[in-house]
Short mmCIF file of C-alpha atoms and ligand atoms in Angstrom, two decimals:
data_model
loop_
_atom_site.label_atom_id
_atom_site.label_comp_id
_atom_site.label_asym_id
_atom_site.label_seq_id
_atom_site.Cartn_x
_atom_site.Cartn_y
_atom_site.Cartn_z
CA MET A 28 0.00 0.00 0.00
CA ARG A 29 1.32 3.48 -0.81
CA GLY A 30 1.95 5.99 1.93
CA PHE A 31 1.59 9.78 1.84
CA GLN A 32 2.77 12.46 4.25
CA ALA A 33 1.61 15.88 5.36
CA TYR A 34 3.82 18.94 4.81
CA ILE A 35 4.17 21.22 7.84
CA ASP A 36 6.74 23.96 8.38
CA GLY A 37 8.88 22.83 5.45
CA ALA A 38 9.08 19.18 6.57
CA PHE A 39 7.22 16.01 5.61
CA THR A 40 5.48 14.29 8.50
CA GLU A 41 3.38 11.20 9.18
CA GLY A 42 0.54 13.00 10.97
CA GLU A 43 -1.09 12.31 14.33
CA ALA A 44 -2.84 9.20 13.01
CA ARG A 45 -3.19 7.35 9.67
CA PHE A 46 -6.24 6.40 7.66
CA ALA A 47 -6.77 4.32 4.55
CA SER A 48 -7.89 5.86 1.27
CA LEU A 49 -10.18 3.75 -0.93
CA ASP A 50 -9.86 3.36 -4.69
CA PRO A 51 -13.33 4.42 -5.94
CA ALA A 52 -13.09 2.03 -8.91
CA THR A 53 -12.80 -1.02 -6.66
CA GLY A 54 -13.82 0.16 -3.20
CA GLU A 55 -10.51 -1.33 -1.89
CA ALA A 56 -7.96 0.51 0.29
CA TRP A 57 -4.91 1.49 -1.79
CA ALA A 58 -2.99 4.09 0.27
CA GLN A 59 -2.35 5.27 3.82
CA MET A 60 -2.92 8.96 4.54
CA PRO A 61 -1.65 11.13 7.40
CA GLU A 62 -4.52 12.31 9.59
CA ALA A 63 -4.02 15.78 11.07
CA ARG A 64 -5.93 16.63 14.24
CA GLU A 65 -5.82 19.63 16.49
CA ALA A 66 -2.07 19.44 17.29
CA ASP A 67 -0.93 19.16 13.64
CA VAL A 68 -3.32 21.94 12.66
CA ASP A 69 -1.95 24.15 15.41
CA ARG A 70 1.64 23.43 14.35
CA ALA A 71 0.83 24.23 10.73
CA VAL A 72 -1.00 27.48 11.51
CA ARG A 73 1.79 28.63 13.83
CA ALA A 74 4.36 27.85 11.14
CA ALA A 75 2.33 29.84 8.62
CA ASP A 76 2.04 32.73 11.06
CA ARG A 77 5.80 32.73 11.73
CA ALA A 78 6.57 32.59 8.01
CA LEU A 79 4.26 35.54 7.46
CA ARG A 80 6.03 37.76 9.98
CA GLU A 81 9.62 36.51 10.24
CA GLY A 82 12.39 35.20 8.02
CA GLU A 83 12.70 35.36 4.28
CA TRP A 84 9.10 35.51 2.97
CA PRO A 85 7.99 38.97 4.22
CA ARG A 86 11.29 40.42 2.99
CA LEU A 87 10.99 39.07 -0.54
CA THR A 88 10.11 41.59 -3.20
CA ALA A 89 6.86 40.97 -5.03
CA SER A 90 8.88 40.05 -8.14
CA ALA A 91 10.83 37.45 -6.17
CA ARG A 92 7.54 35.97 -4.96
CA GLY A 93 6.44 35.87 -8.58
CA LYS A 94 9.64 34.01 -9.52
CA LEU A 95 8.92 31.33 -6.91
CA LEU A 96 5.41 31.01 -8.33
CA TYR A 97 6.85 30.66 -11.86
CA ARG A 98 9.07 27.85 -10.57
CA LEU A 99 6.03 26.15 -9.06
CA THR A 100 4.17 26.64 -12.36
CA ASP A 101 6.92 24.81 -14.25
CA LEU A 102 6.99 21.98 -11.71
CA VAL A 103 3.21 21.54 -11.89
CA ALA A 104 3.39 21.48 -15.70
CA GLU A 105 6.26 18.96 -15.69
CA ASN A 106 4.49 16.73 -13.17
CA ALA A 107 0.97 17.14 -14.56
CA GLN A 108 0.64 13.55 -15.70
CA ALA A 109 1.81 12.08 -12.38
CA LEU A 110 -0.52 14.41 -10.48
CA ALA A 111 -3.40 13.49 -12.82
CA GLU A 112 -2.83 9.78 -12.24
CA LEU A 113 -2.87 10.28 -8.48
CA GLU A 114 -6.05 12.33 -8.61
CA THR A 115 -7.71 9.71 -10.80
CA ARG A 116 -6.57 6.85 -8.59
CA ASP A 117 -7.67 8.49 -5.36
CA THR A 118 -10.91 10.21 -6.41
CA GLY A 119 -12.12 8.24 -9.43
CA LYS A 120 -12.20 11.33 -11.63
CA ILE A 121 -11.44 10.09 -15.15
CA ILE A 122 -7.89 10.41 -16.45
CA ARG A 123 -9.10 12.08 -19.64
CA GLU A 124 -10.33 14.97 -17.54
CA THR A 125 -7.60 15.11 -14.86
CA SER A 126 -4.81 15.13 -17.49
CA ALA A 127 -6.31 18.12 -19.27
CA GLN A 128 -7.36 19.90 -16.09
CA ILE A 129 -4.04 19.64 -14.28
CA ALA A 130 -2.09 20.81 -17.32
CA TYR A 131 -4.37 23.86 -17.14
CA VAL A 132 -3.91 24.21 -13.36
CA ALA A 133 -0.32 25.24 -14.19
CA GLU A 134 -1.78 28.20 -16.10
CA TYR A 135 -3.47 29.41 -12.92
CA TYR A 136 -0.12 29.49 -11.15
CA ARG A 137 1.44 31.21 -14.17
CA TYR A 138 -1.26 33.88 -14.15
CA TYR A 139 -0.76 34.63 -10.45
CA ALA A 140 3.04 34.49 -10.80
CA GLY A 141 2.74 37.31 -13.32
CA LEU A 142 0.32 39.21 -11.11
CA ALA A 143 2.49 39.18 -7.97
CA ASP A 144 4.31 42.43 -8.83
CA LYS A 145 1.28 44.16 -10.27
CA ILE A 146 -0.69 44.49 -7.05
CA GLU A 147 -0.42 48.22 -6.45
CA GLY A 148 -1.51 50.72 -3.87
CA ALA A 149 -2.44 54.27 -4.86
CA VAL A 150 -1.43 57.83 -4.11
CA LEU A 151 -4.60 59.72 -3.19
CA PRO A 152 -5.37 63.27 -4.39
CA ILE A 153 -6.21 64.16 -0.81
CA ASP A 154 -8.36 67.20 0.01
CA LYS A 155 -5.96 68.61 2.64
CA PRO A 156 -2.87 70.75 2.16
CA ASP A 157 0.50 69.62 3.53
CA MET A 158 -0.47 65.99 3.52
CA GLU A 159 0.72 63.01 1.44
CA VAL A 160 -1.68 60.07 1.60
CA TRP A 161 -1.24 56.70 -0.04
CA THR A 162 -2.46 53.12 0.30
CA ARG A 163 -0.45 49.94 0.57
CA ARG A 164 -1.85 46.52 -0.31
CA GLU A 165 -0.63 44.17 2.42
CA PRO A 166 -1.22 40.41 2.72
CA ILE A 167 -4.40 39.62 4.62
CA GLY A 168 -2.55 37.10 6.83
CA VAL A 169 -2.63 33.35 7.33
CA VAL A 170 -5.11 31.73 4.95
CA ALA A 171 -6.88 28.44 5.64
CA ALA A 172 -7.74 26.87 2.28
CA ILE A 173 -10.23 24.00 2.59
CA VAL A 174 -11.15 21.96 -0.46
CA PRO A 175 -13.52 19.07 -1.25
CA TRP A 176 -12.66 15.90 -3.18
CA ASN A 177 -13.64 16.93 -6.68
CA SER A 178 -10.85 18.73 -8.59
CA GLN A 179 -8.64 19.13 -5.51
CA LEU A 180 -5.61 20.48 -7.36
CA PHE A 181 -7.70 22.95 -9.30
CA LEU A 182 -9.72 24.15 -6.31
CA ALA A 183 -6.52 24.52 -4.30
CA ALA A 184 -4.75 26.42 -7.11
CA VAL A 185 -7.45 29.09 -7.27
CA LYS A 186 -6.75 29.79 -3.60
CA ILE A 187 -2.98 29.19 -3.33
CA GLY A 188 -2.07 31.19 -6.48
CA PRO A 189 -3.70 34.51 -5.52
CA ALA A 190 -2.87 34.15 -1.82
CA LEU A 191 0.85 33.71 -2.53
CA ALA A 192 0.83 36.48 -5.13
CA ALA A 193 -0.56 38.75 -2.41
CA GLY A 194 2.16 37.65 0.05
CA CYS A 195 -0.01 35.52 2.34
CA THR A 196 0.95 32.18 3.86
CA LEU A 197 -1.37 29.18 3.87
CA VAL A 198 -2.51 26.00 5.52
CA VAL A 199 -4.18 23.92 2.83
CA LYS A 200 -6.53 21.18 3.97
CA ALA A 201 -7.01 18.47 1.37
CA SER A 202 -10.28 16.55 1.52
CA GLU A 203 -10.17 13.30 3.48
CA ASP A 204 -11.68 11.77 0.34
CA GLY A 205 -8.85 11.51 -2.19
CA PRO A 206 -6.10 13.70 -0.66
CA ALA A 207 -3.21 12.03 -2.55
CA PRO A 208 -2.77 14.61 -5.36
CA LEU A 209 -2.56 17.59 -2.99
CA LEU A 210 -0.20 15.81 -0.60
CA HIS A 211 2.02 15.02 -3.58
CA PHE A 212 1.74 18.62 -4.80
CA ALA A 213 3.37 19.69 -1.50
CA ARG A 214 6.57 18.04 -2.75
CA LEU A 215 6.57 20.45 -5.69
CA VAL A 216 6.11 23.41 -3.33
CA HIS A 217 9.15 22.17 -1.42
CA GLU A 218 11.17 21.68 -4.60
CA ALA A 219 10.23 25.15 -5.85
CA GLY A 220 12.02 26.57 -2.80
CA PHE A 221 9.29 28.38 -0.88
CA PRO A 222 10.53 29.20 2.65
CA ALA A 223 9.37 26.79 5.38
CA GLY A 224 5.84 27.46 6.64
CA VAL A 225 4.69 29.53 3.65
CA VAL A 226 2.59 26.66 2.29
CA ASN A 227 1.55 23.81 4.58
CA VAL A 228 -0.54 20.92 3.25
CA LEU A 229 -2.38 18.46 5.45
CA THR A 230 -5.52 16.39 5.49
CA GLY A 231 -7.93 15.05 8.06
CA PHE A 232 -11.60 14.87 8.85
CA GLY A 233 -14.01 17.80 8.90
CA PRO A 234 -15.14 17.79 12.52
CA SER A 235 -11.57 17.45 13.89
CA CYS A 236 -9.07 18.84 11.37
CA GLY A 237 -11.33 21.19 9.37
CA SER A 238 -13.00 22.76 12.36
CA ALA A 239 -9.71 23.18 14.29
CA LEU A 240 -8.40 25.07 11.27
CA THR A 241 -11.38 27.38 10.86
CA ARG A 242 -11.47 28.13 14.59
CA HIS A 243 -7.74 28.83 14.94
CA PRO A 244 -7.18 32.37 16.27
CA LEU A 245 -4.18 32.96 13.99
CA VAL A 246 -6.17 32.32 10.79
CA ALA A 247 -7.16 35.60 9.13
CA HIS A 248 -9.15 34.26 6.18
CA VAL A 249 -10.86 30.98 5.33
CA ALA A 250 -11.19 30.15 1.63
CA PHE A 251 -13.64 27.26 1.46
CA THR A 252 -15.09 25.10 -1.28
CA GLY A 253 -17.65 22.49 -0.31
CA GLY A 254 -21.29 22.06 0.59
CA PRO A 255 -23.53 24.80 2.09
CA GLU A 256 -24.11 22.89 5.33
CA THR A 257 -20.36 22.59 5.96
CA ALA A 258 -19.97 26.24 4.98
CA ARG A 259 -22.28 27.18 7.87
CA HIS A 260 -19.91 25.33 10.26
CA VAL A 261 -16.98 27.16 8.71
CA VAL A 262 -18.59 30.57 9.14
CA ARG A 263 -19.59 29.78 12.73
CA GLY A 264 -16.07 28.53 13.48
CA SER A 265 -14.39 31.59 12.01
CA ALA A 266 -16.84 33.98 13.71
CA ASP A 267 -15.04 33.82 17.07
CA ASN A 268 -11.98 35.45 15.50
CA LEU A 269 -14.02 37.44 12.98
CA ALA A 270 -11.88 35.94 10.21
CA SER A 271 -13.11 36.75 6.73
CA THR A 272 -14.40 34.00 4.46
CA SER A 273 -14.81 33.27 0.79
CA LEU A 274 -17.24 30.45 0.08
CA GLU A 275 -17.58 28.55 -3.17
CA LEU A 276 -20.48 26.17 -2.59
CA GLY A 277 -22.81 24.02 -4.53
CA GLY A 278 -25.31 24.75 -7.24
CA LYS A 279 -28.46 23.69 -9.02
CA SER A 280 -27.51 25.48 -12.18
CA PRO A 281 -30.12 26.02 -14.89
CA PHE A 282 -29.40 25.02 -18.48
CA LEU A 283 -31.86 26.84 -20.76
CA VAL A 284 -32.55 25.55 -24.27
CA PHE A 285 -34.74 27.60 -26.61
CA ALA A 286 -36.37 26.19 -29.75
CA ASP A 287 -34.16 28.35 -32.00
CA ALA A 288 -30.90 26.87 -30.60
CA ASP A 289 -28.67 24.42 -32.45
CA LEU A 290 -30.09 21.41 -30.61
CA ASP A 291 -27.26 19.00 -31.36
CA SER A 292 -24.64 21.42 -30.12
CA ALA A 293 -26.76 22.24 -27.04
CA ALA A 294 -27.11 18.51 -26.32
CA ASN A 295 -23.32 18.06 -26.45
CA ALA A 296 -22.93 20.96 -24.03
CA GLN A 297 -25.63 19.48 -21.79
CA VAL A 298 -23.76 16.15 -21.72
CA ALA A 299 -20.59 18.02 -20.69
CA ALA A 300 -22.54 20.09 -18.17
CA ILE A 301 -23.98 17.15 -16.25
CA PHE A 302 -22.07 13.97 -17.08
CA ALA A 303 -18.47 15.26 -17.22
CA ALA A 304 -16.63 14.65 -13.93
CA THR A 305 -19.45 12.15 -13.30
CA GLY A 306 -21.55 15.17 -12.35
CA GLN A 307 -19.34 15.94 -9.33
CA SER A 308 -18.86 19.50 -10.39
CA CYS A 309 -20.06 22.61 -8.59
CA VAL A 310 -21.08 24.16 -11.92
CA ALA A 311 -22.96 21.07 -13.13
CA GLY A 312 -25.84 22.19 -15.36
CA SER A 313 -28.21 19.94 -13.47
CA ARG A 314 -31.58 21.53 -14.33
CA LEU A 315 -32.47 21.38 -17.99
CA ILE A 316 -35.15 23.99 -18.77
CA VAL A 317 -36.25 23.36 -22.34
CA GLU A 318 -38.83 25.03 -24.61
CA ARG A 319 -41.85 22.75 -24.75
CA SER A 320 -42.08 22.66 -28.56
CA VAL A 321 -38.63 20.98 -28.81
CA LYS A 322 -38.63 19.06 -25.54
CA GLU A 323 -39.26 15.59 -27.01
CA ARG A 324 -36.76 16.15 -29.86
CA PHE A 325 -34.07 17.49 -27.54
CA LEU A 326 -34.56 14.71 -25.00
CA ALA A 327 -34.34 12.06 -27.73
CA ILE A 328 -30.94 13.46 -28.84
CA LEU A 329 -29.79 13.72 -25.23
CA LYS A 330 -30.93 10.24 -24.24
CA GLU A 331 -29.13 8.77 -27.22
CA LYS A 332 -25.92 10.59 -26.22
CA ALA A 333 -26.32 9.64 -22.52
CA GLU A 334 -26.71 5.98 -23.38
CA ARG A 335 -23.61 6.03 -25.60
CA VAL A 336 -21.36 7.40 -22.83
CA ALA A 337 -18.46 5.02 -22.10
CA ILE A 338 -18.63 4.03 -18.43
CA GLY A 339 -15.51 2.35 -17.12
CA ALA A 340 -12.26 2.36 -15.21
CA PRO A 341 -11.16 5.94 -14.50
CA LEU A 342 -7.53 5.28 -15.50
CA ASP A 343 -8.64 4.14 -18.98
CA MET A 344 -8.32 6.98 -21.56
CA GLY A 345 -11.48 5.74 -23.30
CA THR A 346 -13.66 6.19 -20.21
CA GLU A 347 -16.09 9.11 -20.18
CA VAL A 348 -17.93 8.46 -16.93
CA GLY A 349 -16.12 6.85 -14.00
CA PRO A 350 -17.11 6.02 -10.45
CA LEU A 351 -18.23 8.53 -7.84
CA CYS A 352 -15.60 9.37 -5.29
CA THR A 353 -17.30 7.72 -2.34
CA ARG A 354 -19.98 5.18 -1.62
CA ARG A 355 -21.63 7.78 0.64
CA GLN A 356 -22.05 10.02 -2.40
CA ARG A 357 -23.56 7.22 -4.49
CA ASP A 358 -26.02 6.37 -1.72
CA HIS A 359 -27.01 10.05 -1.46
CA ILE A 360 -27.67 10.14 -5.23
CA GLN A 361 -29.78 6.98 -5.25
CA ALA A 362 -31.82 8.18 -2.27
CA LEU A 363 -32.53 11.51 -4.02
CA VAL A 364 -33.50 9.72 -7.27
CA ASP A 365 -35.87 7.47 -5.29
CA ARG A 366 -37.47 10.40 -3.45
CA SER A 367 -37.91 12.16 -6.79
CA THR A 368 -39.55 9.23 -8.56
CA ALA A 369 -41.82 8.82 -5.53
CA ALA A 370 -42.80 12.47 -6.13
CA GLY A 371 -43.72 11.71 -9.75
CA ALA A 372 -40.44 12.17 -11.69
CA ARG A 373 -40.09 9.77 -14.66
CA VAL A 374 -36.74 8.05 -15.30
CA LEU A 375 -35.74 8.48 -18.97
CA ALA A 376 -32.24 7.00 -18.60
CA GLY A 377 -30.20 5.37 -15.82
CA GLY A 378 -31.59 5.68 -12.31
CA ARG A 379 -30.20 2.48 -10.77
CA VAL A 380 -26.90 1.48 -9.14
CA PRO A 381 -25.26 -1.07 -11.47
CA GLU A 382 -24.03 -4.50 -10.36
CA GLY A 383 -20.35 -4.96 -9.59
CA PRO A 384 -17.59 -3.34 -7.54
CA GLY A 385 -16.78 0.38 -7.29
CA HIS A 386 -18.97 3.43 -6.71
CA TYR A 387 -20.48 3.65 -10.20
CA TYR A 388 -23.73 5.42 -11.08
CA PRO A 389 -25.03 5.67 -14.67
CA PRO A 390 -25.90 8.91 -16.53
CA THR A 391 -29.48 9.54 -15.46
CA ILE A 392 -32.24 11.77 -16.84
CA LEU A 393 -35.36 12.52 -14.79
CA ASP A 394 -38.37 14.17 -16.43
CA CYS A 395 -39.74 16.31 -13.61
CA ASP A 396 -42.33 18.27 -15.63
CA GLY A 397 -45.49 18.88 -13.66
CA THR A 398 -43.93 17.69 -10.39
CA SER A 399 -42.21 19.35 -7.48
CA ALA A 400 -39.66 16.52 -7.21
CA PRO A 401 -36.76 17.25 -4.83
CA ALA A 402 -34.44 16.61 -7.81
CA LEU A 403 -35.36 20.14 -8.96
CA ALA A 404 -34.16 21.77 -5.74
CA GLU A 405 -31.44 19.65 -4.14
CA GLU A 406 -27.92 19.14 -5.39
CA PHE A 407 -27.10 15.58 -6.50
CA PHE A 408 -23.42 16.23 -7.10
CA GLY A 409 -23.59 13.30 -9.49
CA PRO A 410 -24.60 12.44 -13.08
CA VAL A 411 -28.33 13.14 -12.73
CA LEU A 412 -30.19 15.67 -14.86
CA SER A 413 -33.68 16.91 -14.00
CA VAL A 414 -35.85 18.29 -16.78
CA VAL A 415 -38.69 20.81 -16.89
CA SER A 416 -40.21 22.67 -19.84
CA PHE A 417 -41.55 26.18 -20.51
CA GLU A 418 -43.58 28.07 -23.08
CA THR A 419 -42.49 31.69 -22.74
CA GLU A 420 -39.17 33.42 -22.11
CA GLY A 421 -40.60 34.89 -18.91
CA GLU A 422 -41.46 31.41 -17.67
CA ALA A 423 -37.95 30.19 -18.56
CA LEU A 424 -36.35 33.00 -16.55
CA ALA A 425 -38.63 32.39 -13.57
CA LEU A 426 -37.73 28.69 -13.59
CA ALA A 427 -34.02 29.51 -13.92
CA ASN A 428 -34.18 31.70 -10.82
CA ASP A 429 -36.42 29.33 -8.87
CA THR A 430 -33.53 27.96 -6.80
CA ALA A 431 -31.81 28.63 -3.51
CA PHE A 432 -28.46 28.51 -5.36
CA GLY A 433 -26.85 30.92 -7.81
CA LEU A 434 -23.54 29.64 -9.11
CA ALA A 435 -23.69 29.09 -12.87
CA SER A 436 -26.16 29.04 -15.75
CA GLY A 437 -26.28 28.25 -19.46
CA VAL A 438 -28.42 29.79 -22.20
CA PHE A 439 -28.74 28.20 -25.64
CA THR A 440 -30.46 30.42 -28.20
CA ALA A 441 -29.84 31.91 -31.64
CA SER A 442 -31.33 35.23 -30.55
CA LEU A 443 -28.78 37.79 -29.43
CA THR A 444 -31.39 40.11 -27.96
CA ARG A 445 -32.93 37.29 -25.91
CA ALA A 446 -29.48 36.25 -24.70
CA HIS A 447 -28.86 39.81 -23.45
CA ARG A 448 -32.19 39.92 -21.63
CA LEU A 449 -31.43 36.64 -19.87
CA ILE A 450 -27.86 37.63 -19.01
CA ARG A 451 -29.36 40.57 -17.11
CA GLY A 452 -32.16 38.55 -15.53
CA ILE A 453 -30.41 35.39 -14.31
CA ARG A 454 -29.28 35.53 -10.68
CA ALA A 455 -26.01 33.58 -10.83
CA GLY A 456 -22.30 34.32 -10.73
CA VAL A 457 -21.64 32.95 -14.23
CA VAL A 458 -23.74 32.98 -17.41
CA TRP A 459 -22.50 30.90 -20.33
CA VAL A 460 -24.20 31.64 -23.66
CA ASN A 461 -24.11 28.87 -26.28
CA THR A 462 -21.31 27.22 -24.32
CA TYR A 463 -20.88 25.68 -20.88
CA ARG A 464 -18.18 24.80 -18.34
CA ALA A 465 -15.51 27.15 -19.75
CA VAL A 466 -13.09 28.55 -17.14
CA SER A 467 -9.92 30.62 -17.20
CA PRO A 468 -7.50 32.11 -14.67
CA ILE A 469 -8.32 35.49 -16.21
CA ALA A 470 -12.07 35.24 -15.49
CA PRO A 471 -13.56 35.66 -11.99
CA PHE A 472 -15.72 32.79 -10.79
CA GLY A 473 -18.10 32.40 -7.85
CA GLY A 474 -21.71 32.45 -6.79
CA THR A 475 -24.53 34.20 -5.03
CA LYS A 476 -27.26 33.08 -2.57
CA LEU A 477 -26.52 29.57 -1.18
CA SER A 478 -23.71 29.16 -3.72
CA GLY A 479 -21.58 31.43 -1.53
CA HIS A 480 -19.71 34.68 -1.85
CA GLY A 481 -16.31 35.90 -2.97
CA ARG A 482 -14.67 35.33 -6.34
CA GLU A 483 -11.84 33.06 -7.45
CA GLY A 484 -9.78 33.76 -10.57
CA GLY A 485 -8.81 37.10 -12.06
CA LEU A 486 -7.20 40.15 -10.52
CA ALA A 487 -10.00 40.69 -7.99
CA ALA A 488 -9.23 37.35 -6.33
CA ALA A 489 -5.66 38.42 -5.59
CA LEU A 490 -6.86 41.76 -4.19
CA ASP A 491 -9.21 39.85 -1.89
CA TYR A 492 -6.11 38.36 -0.23
CA THR A 493 -4.83 41.83 0.65
CA ARG A 494 -5.92 44.51 3.06
CA THR A 495 -5.46 48.14 2.45
CA LYS A 496 -3.27 50.14 4.80
CA THR A 497 -3.69 53.90 4.50
CA VAL A 498 -0.65 56.06 5.24
CA TRP A 499 -0.94 59.77 6.22
CA LEU A 500 2.28 61.78 6.12
CA ARG A 501 2.28 65.42 7.13
CA THR A 502 4.66 67.49 5.03
CA SER A 503 4.51 70.72 7.04
CA ASP A 504 7.25 71.67 9.52
CA ASP A 505 4.88 74.03 11.38
CA PRO A 506 3.72 72.96 14.84
CA ILE A 507 0.46 71.03 14.95
CA PRO A 508 -2.34 73.61 15.48
CA ASP A 509 -5.36 73.44 17.80
CA PRO A 510 -5.47 69.79 19.02
CA PHE A 511 -9.24 69.98 19.60
CA VAL A 512 -10.11 70.56 15.96
CA MET A 513 -10.10 67.58 13.62
CA ARG A 514 -8.31 68.28 10.37
O1 TXE B 620 -18.43 18.18 1.39
P1 TXE B 620 -17.98 19.06 2.60
P2 TXE B 620 -18.95 16.70 1.40
C1 TXE B 620 -21.80 19.47 -1.94
C2 TXE B 620 -22.37 18.28 -2.64
C3 TXE B 620 -22.07 17.16 -1.71
C4 TXE B 620 -22.22 17.83 -0.37
C5 TXE B 620 -21.46 17.19 0.76
O2 TXE B 620 -23.76 18.43 -2.78
O3 TXE B 620 -22.97 16.11 -1.84
O4 TXE B 620 -21.73 19.13 -0.57
O5 TXE B 620 -20.14 16.85 0.35
C6 TXE B 620 -14.19 19.88 5.14
N1 TXE B 620 -15.16 22.55 9.39
N2 TXE B 620 -20.49 19.81 -2.42
O6 TXE B 620 -19.56 16.25 2.67
O7 TXE B 620 -18.40 18.44 3.87
C7 TXE B 620 -14.03 18.49 4.58
O8 TXE B 620 -13.13 17.75 5.36
C8 TXE B 620 -14.25 22.77 8.42
C9 TXE B 620 -20.39 20.84 -3.41
O9 TXE B 620 -17.82 15.94 0.93
O10 TXE B 620 -18.42 20.42 2.29
C10 TXE B 620 -13.55 18.79 3.16
O11 TXE B 620 -12.17 19.07 3.17
N3 TXE B 620 -14.12 21.97 7.36
C11 TXE B 620 -19.05 21.21 -3.75
C12 TXE B 620 -14.33 20.07 2.82
O12 TXE B 620 -14.76 20.61 4.06
C13 TXE B 620 -14.93 20.91 7.25
C14 TXE B 620 -17.95 20.36 -3.43
C15 TXE B 620 -15.54 19.86 1.93
O13 TXE B 620 -16.38 18.91 2.52
C16 TXE B 620 -15.92 20.64 8.23
C17 TXE B 620 -18.18 19.39 -2.42
C18 TXE B 620 -16.01 21.52 9.34
N4 TXE B 620 -16.91 21.34 10.31
C19 TXE B 620 -19.41 19.14 -1.97
N5 TXE B 620 -16.60 19.55 7.84
C20 TXE B 620 -18.71 22.16 -4.83
N6 TXE B 620 -19.26 23.35 -4.84
O14 TXE B 620 -17.85 21.88 -5.66
C21 TXE B 620 -16.06 19.14 6.67
N7 TXE B 620 -15.05 19.96 6.31
#
């Protein structure tokens, strides 16, 4: 069995305890992981705090920080295949996707490497004579970055990249489900030459490790990706210290198809939106909202595509849908499908756990028209699409916004004017028009409502890891006048 270590204060360590990680394709244990509890978390946060204030890191110029990030970028790019294989092995995410995604993760580090020396303060045209006033952008402090199992390297990169560019230090908590790729990534951080304590990577369970991290008094900001219920724990935990948070949570993202759209192209995008990553994607387009006049035609195309999807071993390049990361997740999906069919939803494809080992679940389509099935409101985080239809654009928009979430959305139409109206009307952090699931380090990403707050990606994300210090410098040599009058 393979063994992995945590990375704390520049050294690799076994952790306070060990736990076995299961291969989602077989359900068998394949590696031993280091379990961090309160003591490891405390050591890591203290190391990050020291590295923030003392030693080499706070004295580095922004350009030198950028150079370290460029070195990390190159190492991630060179090791992309090995990282992808680890992520696939430990989480079940198919190799076709992890290979492409991790090669692109390097571009996130490259973007933030370039940004490190472009984070500027400003000289203010102040309304008082004899005064020079300017702002400095200083690192916000020690960042706790907590990620879930899906896309661990990607979800960590969108936190680590901007935080380091801004001069912060971090404790990164990999998910207890599939932590191998992030623990291995720590070796690249070490090789890149970051000073000890700047980046610490550990893993452990939510109630012990995760909550100790969010409650730690030396943590200034918690950057969290996960489910809304866990996010509430995170916010409560960080409230004692009034640490700031950025929360990237789940979604029930609408995928709107109008009769004038290119239906074949829209169906391909819908397949990507809900079946890629076996549906374990925060942006999954999980609610198809289709114009009634083309509903049957569109569903026929979609069903044909869903049934042709190659289900198989995640390490096989031909596989398009692999297993879910955990058995718990598969059970959650089946229970939600069953509750939805009991509420009147009709199964058009899939809907049953297949025979055999591993945590597999087939691409599933549920026609929920005329029902209030829970599949329309609750996140599956799996390959299950719920379908409703509409007659007017107003109805389509109302259905799109009829959700507690607000992360992403897709609009498929040939009408430019309609697209513009919907872009304005949809309450979500991302609107994709005639495309879906496109991301870039240059583009901000994040949600509203129960999908969270804060943005990852882009310049704004790096600024969110800074706080502004305002400096007032009096340029007059005259004595300070009347002390009882504010100037
Ligand atoms: O995620 P959790 P889970 C949704 C999805 C899924 C559900 C639950 O619907 O079915 O959430 O998934 C750490 N304090 N999404 O339970 O619990 C935990 O160890 C601090 C959407 O796996 O949110 C892990 O590292 N941390 C989503 C991380 O939080 C705690 C991605 C995420 O785990 C903690 C994942 C605590 N008290 C799930 N408890 C998306 N938007 O991509 C747990 N953690």
